[in-house]
Structure formats: structure tokens, C-alpha cells
CSV table of C-alpha atoms in Angstrom, one decimal:
chain,number,residue,atom,x,y,z
A,1,UNK,CA,0.0,0.0,0.0
A,2,UNK,CA,2.7,2.4,1.0
A,3,UNK,CA,4.7,1.8,-2.2
A,4,UNK,CA,1.6,1.7,-4.4
A,5,UNK,CA,2.5,-1.6,-6.0
A,6,UNK,CA,2.1,-5.3,-5.5
A,7,UNK,CA,3.4,-8.6,-6.7
A,8,UNK,CA,1.1,-11.2,-8.2
A,9,UNK,CA,1.4,-14.7,-6.8
A,10,UNK,CA,4.4,-16.3,-8.6
A,11,UNK,CA,5.2,-13.0,-10.3
A,12,UNK,CA,8.4,-11.1,-10.4
A,13,UNK,CA,7.4,-7.7,-11.8
A,14,UNK,CA,5.7,-5.1,-9.5
A,15,UNK,CA,2.2,-4.1,-10.6
A,16,UNK,CA,1.3,-0.4,-10.1
A,17,UNK,CA,-1.5,0.1,-7.6
A,18,UNK,CA,-3.8,3.1,-7.5
A,19,UNK,CA,-6.4,2.6,-4.7
A,20,UNK,CA,-7.7,4.2,-1.5
A,21,UNK,CA,-8.2,2.0,1.5
A,22,UNK,CA,-11.2,2.7,3.7
A,23,UNK,CA,-11.0,0.7,6.9
A,24,UNK,CA,-13.6,0.6,9.7
A,25,UNK,CA,-13.7,-1.0,13.1
A,26,UNK,CA,-16.1,-1.0,16.1
A,27,UNK,CA,-13.2,-1.8,18.4
A,28,UNK,CA,-11.0,0.6,20.5
A,29,UNK,CA,-7.9,0.5,18.3
A,30,UNK,CA,-5.7,2.3,20.8
A,31,UNK,CA,-6.6,-0.4,23.3
A,32,UNK,CA,-6.0,-3.1,20.7
A,33,UNK,CA,-2.5,-1.7,20.0
A,34,UNK,CA,-1.8,-1.5,23.7
A,35,UNK,CA,-2.8,-5.2,24.1
A,36,UNK,CA,-0.5,-6.1,21.2
A,37,UNK,CA,-3.4,-7.4,19.0
A,38,UNK,CA,-2.9,-4.6,16.4
A,39,UNK,CA,0.5,-3.8,15.0
A,40,UNK,CA,1.5,-0.2,15.1
A,41,UNK,CA,2.8,-0.4,11.5
A,42,UNK,CA,-0.6,-1.4,10.2
A,43,UNK,CA,-2.4,1.1,12.3
A,44,UNK,CA,-0.3,4.1,11.1
A,45,UNK,CA,-0.5,2.8,7.5
A,46,UNK,CA,-4.3,3.0,7.3
A,47,UNK,CA,-5.0,5.8,9.8
A,48,UNK,CA,-4.0,8.7,7.5
A,49,UNK,CA,-7.4,10.5,8.1
A,50,UNK,CA,-9.1,8.9,11.1
A,51,UNK,CA,-12.8,9.6,11.4
A,52,UNK,CA,-14.7,8.7,14.5
A,53,UNK,CA,-18.4,8.0,13.8
A,54,UNK,CA,-20.5,8.3,17.0
A,55,UNK,CA,-23.1,5.6,17.7
A,56,UNK,CA,-26.7,6.3,16.6
A,57,UNK,CA,-27.9,7.2,20.1
A,58,UNK,CA,-25.4,10.1,20.1
A,59,UNK,CA,-26.5,11.5,16.8
A,60,UNK,CA,-30.3,11.2,16.8
A,61,UNK,CA,-30.5,14.3,14.6
A,62,UNK,CA,-29.5,12.0,11.7
A,63,UNK,CA,-32.5,9.7,12.2
A,64,UNK,CA,-34.7,11.4,9.6
A,65,UNK,CA,-32.0,11.2,6.9
A,66,UNK,CA,-31.0,7.7,7.8
A,67,UNK,CA,-34.5,6.3,7.9
A,68,UNK,CA,-35.3,7.9,4.6
A,69,UNK,CA,-32.1,6.3,3.2
A,70,UNK,CA,-33.2,2.8,4.3
A,71,UNK,CA,-36.7,3.4,2.9
A,72,UNK,CA,-35.2,4.2,-0.5
A,73,UNK,CA,-32.9,1.3,-0.4
A,74,UNK,CA,-35.5,-1.3,0.7
A,75,UNK,CA,-38.1,0.0,-1.7
A,76,UNK,CA,-35.7,-0.3,-4.6
A,77,UNK,CA,-34.2,-3.7,-3.6
A,78,UNK,CA,-37.4,-5.5,-2.5
A,79,UNK,CA,-40.2,-3.6,-4.4
A,80,UNK,CA,-41.9,-2.7,-1.1
A,81,UNK,CA,-44.6,0.0,-0.8
A,82,UNK,CA,-43.0,3.4,-0.3
A,83,UNK,CA,-44.0,5.1,3.0
A,84,UNK,CA,-42.7,8.0,5.0
A,85,UNK,CA,-42.4,8.6,8.7
A,86,UNK,CA,-44.8,11.1,10.2
A,87,UNK,CA,-43.5,13.8,12.5
A,88,UNK,CA,-44.9,11.8,15.5
A,89,UNK,CA,-43.1,8.7,14.3
A,90,UNK,CA,-39.8,10.5,13.9
A,91,UNK,CA,-40.3,11.8,17.5
A,92,UNK,CA,-40.8,8.2,18.6
A,93,UNK,CA,-37.6,7.2,16.9
A,94,UNK,CA,-35.8,9.9,18.8
A,95,UNK,CA,-37.0,8.5,22.1
A,96,UNK,CA,-35.4,5.1,21.5
A,97,UNK,CA,-31.8,4.4,22.7
A,98,UNK,CA,-30.8,2.3,19.6
A,99,UNK,CA,-28.5,-0.3,21.3
A,100,UNK,CA,-28.4,-2.1,18.0
A,101,UNK,CA,-27.1,1.0,16.2
A,102,UNK,CA,-27.7,1.3,12.4
A,103,UNK,CA,-28.6,-2.4,12.0
A,104,UNK,CA,-31.5,-2.0,14.4
A,105,UNK,CA,-32.7,1.0,12.5
A,106,UNK,CA,-32.5,-0.8,9.2
A,107,UNK,CA,-34.4,-3.8,10.6
A,108,UNK,CA,-37.1,-1.5,12.1
A,109,UNK,CA,-37.6,0.3,8.7
A,110,UNK,CA,-37.8,-3.2,7.0
A,111,UNK,CA,-40.5,-4.3,9.5
A,112,UNK,CA,-42.6,-1.3,8.9
A,113,UNK,CA,-42.4,-1.5,5.1
A,114,UNK,CA,-43.2,-5.2,5.2
A,115,UNK,CA,-46.6,-4.4,6.6
A,116,UNK,CA,-47.6,-3.0,3.2
A,117,UNK,CA,-50.1,-0.5,4.6
A,118,UNK,CA,-50.9,2.8,2.9
A,119,UNK,CA,-50.1,6.2,4.3
A,120,UNK,CA,-47.6,7.7,6.7
A,121,UNK,CA,-45.9,5.6,9.4
A,122,UNK,CA,-47.4,6.5,12.8
A,123,UNK,CA,-45.9,6.6,16.2
A,124,UNK,CA,-48.0,3.6,17.3
A,125,UNK,CA,-46.5,1.5,14.5
A,126,UNK,CA,-43.0,2.5,15.5
A,127,UNK,CA,-43.7,1.5,19.1
A,128,UNK,CA,-45.2,-1.9,18.0
A,129,UNK,CA,-42.3,-2.6,15.7
A,130,UNK,CA,-39.8,-1.9,18.4
A,131,UNK,CA,-41.5,-4.6,20.5
A,132,UNK,CA,-40.6,-4.7,24.2
A,133,UNK,CA,-38.2,-1.8,23.8
A,134,UNK,CA,-40.8,0.6,22.6
A,135,UNK,CA,-44.3,-0.9,23.0
A,136,UNK,CA,-46.7,-1.0,25.9
A,137,UNK,CA,-49.8,-3.0,26.5
A,138,UNK,CA,-50.7,-6.0,24.3
A,139,UNK,CA,-48.5,-9.0,24.8
A,140,UNK,CA,-49.0,-9.9,21.2
A,141,UNK,CA,-46.5,-7.1,20.3
A,142,UNK,CA,-43.8,-9.4,21.5
A,143,UNK,CA,-44.5,-11.5,18.4
A,144,UNK,CA,-43.9,-8.5,16.0
A,145,UNK,CA,-40.3,-9.4,15.4
A,146,UNK,CA,-39.9,-10.8,11.9
A,147,UNK,CA,-37.8,-13.7,11.0
A,148,UNK,CA,-35.6,-12.2,8.3
A,149,UNK,CA,-34.5,-15.6,7.2
A,150,UNK,CA,-37.9,-16.2,5.7
A,151,UNK,CA,-38.8,-15.4,2.1
A,152,UNK,CA,-40.2,-11.9,1.7
A,153,UNK,CA,-43.8,-13.0,1.2
A,154,UNK,CA,-43.8,-15.2,4.4
A,155,UNK,CA,-42.0,-12.5,6.5
A,156,UNK,CA,-44.6,-9.9,5.4
A,157,UNK,CA,-47.5,-12.2,6.2
A,158,UNK,CA,-45.9,-13.0,9.6
A,159,UNK,CA,-45.7,-9.3,10.5
A,160,UNK,CA,-49.1,-8.3,9.1
A,161,UNK,CA,-50.8,-11.1,11.1
A,162,UNK,CA,-49.2,-10.0,14.4
A,163,UNK,CA,-49.8,-6.3,13.6
A,164,UNK,CA,-53.5,-6.7,12.8
A,165,UNK,CA,-54.0,-9.0,15.8
A,166,UNK,CA,-52.5,-6.3,18.0
A,167,UNK,CA,-54.5,-3.5,16.4
A,168,UNK,CA,-57.7,-5.5,16.6
A,169,UNK,CA,-57.2,-5.9,20.3
A,170,UNK,CA,-56.5,-2.1,20.6
A,171,UNK,CA,-59.8,-1.5,18.7
A,172,UNK,CA,-61.7,-3.7,21.3
A,173,UNK,CA,-62.5,-6.2,18.6
A,174,UNK,CA,-64.3,-3.7,16.4
A,175,UNK,CA,-63.5,-4.4,12.8
A,176,UNK,CA,-64.9,-1.0,11.8
A,177,UNK,CA,-62.6,0.8,14.3
A,178,UNK,CA,-59.7,-1.4,13.1
A,179,UNK,CA,-60.3,-0.3,9.5
A,180,UNK,CA,-60.1,3.3,10.4
A,181,UNK,CA,-57.1,2.7,12.6
A,182,UNK,CA,-55.0,1.0,9.9
A,183,UNK,CA,-56.4,3.1,7.0
A,184,UNK,CA,-58.0,0.3,5.0
A,185,UNK,CA,-61.5,-0.2,3.5
A,186,UNK,CA,-63.5,-2.6,5.5
A,187,UNK,CA,-64.1,-5.1,2.6
A,188,UNK,CA,-60.4,-5.1,1.9
A,189,UNK,CA,-59.6,-5.5,5.6
A,190,UNK,CA,-62.0,-8.5,5.9
A,191,UNK,CA,-60.3,-10.2,3.0
A,192,UNK,CA,-56.9,-9.5,4.5
A,193,UNK,CA,-57.9,-10.9,7.9
A,194,UNK,CA,-59.3,-14.0,6.3
A,195,UNK,CA,-56.2,-14.5,4.2
A,196,UNK,CA,-54.0,-14.2,7.3
A,197,UNK,CA,-56.2,-16.4,9.5
A,198,UNK,CA,-56.8,-13.7,12.0
A,199,UNK,CA,-59.7,-14.8,14.4
A,200,UNK,CA,-62.4,-12.1,14.5
A,201,UNK,CA,-65.0,-14.2,16.2
A,202,UNK,CA,-66.5,-12.4,19.1
A,203,UNK,CA,-65.4,-9.1,17.7
A,204,UNK,CA,-67.8,-6.3,16.8
A,205,UNK,CA,-68.6,-5.4,13.2
A,206,UNK,CA,-70.1,-2.0,13.9
A,207,UNK,CA,-68.7,1.4,13.0
A,208,UNK,CA,-68.1,2.4,16.6
């Protein structure tokens, strides 16, 4: 790297090299050097312009831009329905401590887009998607974590089922109130509930 050239395996002639190395680490490199696990030569070779990136909980002002980035990325990659965070939802994001850093934010955005609902993302959806860390009330919210090893269709169905069961309970079993809460027409909602196997027996069909 320092000489800007390298030798191919078995080669004898140096090959010119014109690259820039960007290296990242979540470890304390000074501590690693002191412990002898990181050689000084390597550290000083790659640390020409060190940049310290603070964890997400220390730069919550970046949450709107970062969440918008993940929405753009996931919509383009997976063909998901595009949604945006409401002001209340962004405020809810700011109240979370983000122990999982950027990966946790990415997974949260993925969960919310998997629901496939229409309209802005609300604060209640953020709380539900955060599970025990951000939700209160219904124990069914503990099931809102999506298994990301599943195919996209199955993961979406898993999340939609848990989400609608939770919202139906919040609506006191009223399908009419549930339709208004999630922003769906009642006929479409009935079809969705049937497809997902959500039990609405004992619930109320009225508009109240």
C-alpha cells in the first residue's frame, strides 16, 4: 500500500496500484494496540485521516435522513410499498436508545415496510415494531419481530398477522374501528384478515 504496487502470486514484476483504502472497526484501536493485538505499522499505515463515527444514540438528529435512506434502499431492492415517517413517528424514533445501532434502525424500517399499509408511518406503528423496547400494553406485540431468514412473502405475512391482531385488540374487537385505525377499506380488511387467518369471532362489526 505504501509503495503503491504489489506482486502477483508467482510474479516477479511489480504491478502499479492506485487505490484508496477505507477501513472501519467497532473496536477501540488504541486499546488493541496497547494489548498487542494490532500492529503499530498497520495502524499508522491505514490511519491517515481517522474519522470517528459516534453511535446512533449520540446523533439522533440524523434519524430522519438515515430512515429515509433505508426506505429508498429497501423499496428499490425489494419492491416494497413506499411510505414515509410522520413527525410523530420521527419523534418516537428519537426516544429510543438504539442499542443495536444502524442495524437495528434498518431492521425497524424493514419491518414497517413489510406491513404494506398505505399512508404515513405512525408513532404507534414504531412502538409496536420496536417490540418490548418501545411498546406498551398488548403481549402480542412481543410477536412482532420478523424472522428475516424467511422469504419476503412469508415474512410480510408474519408481520401483518401480528400487527393486525395487536391493532384489533386495541380496537376492542371492532373491525370498523380497526379499518379506520389502519387506513383500509372494510371489505379489503375483511379479505386480508381471512387470508392471514386472524380470528375475529367475538369481535364487533359496527362502525363504533
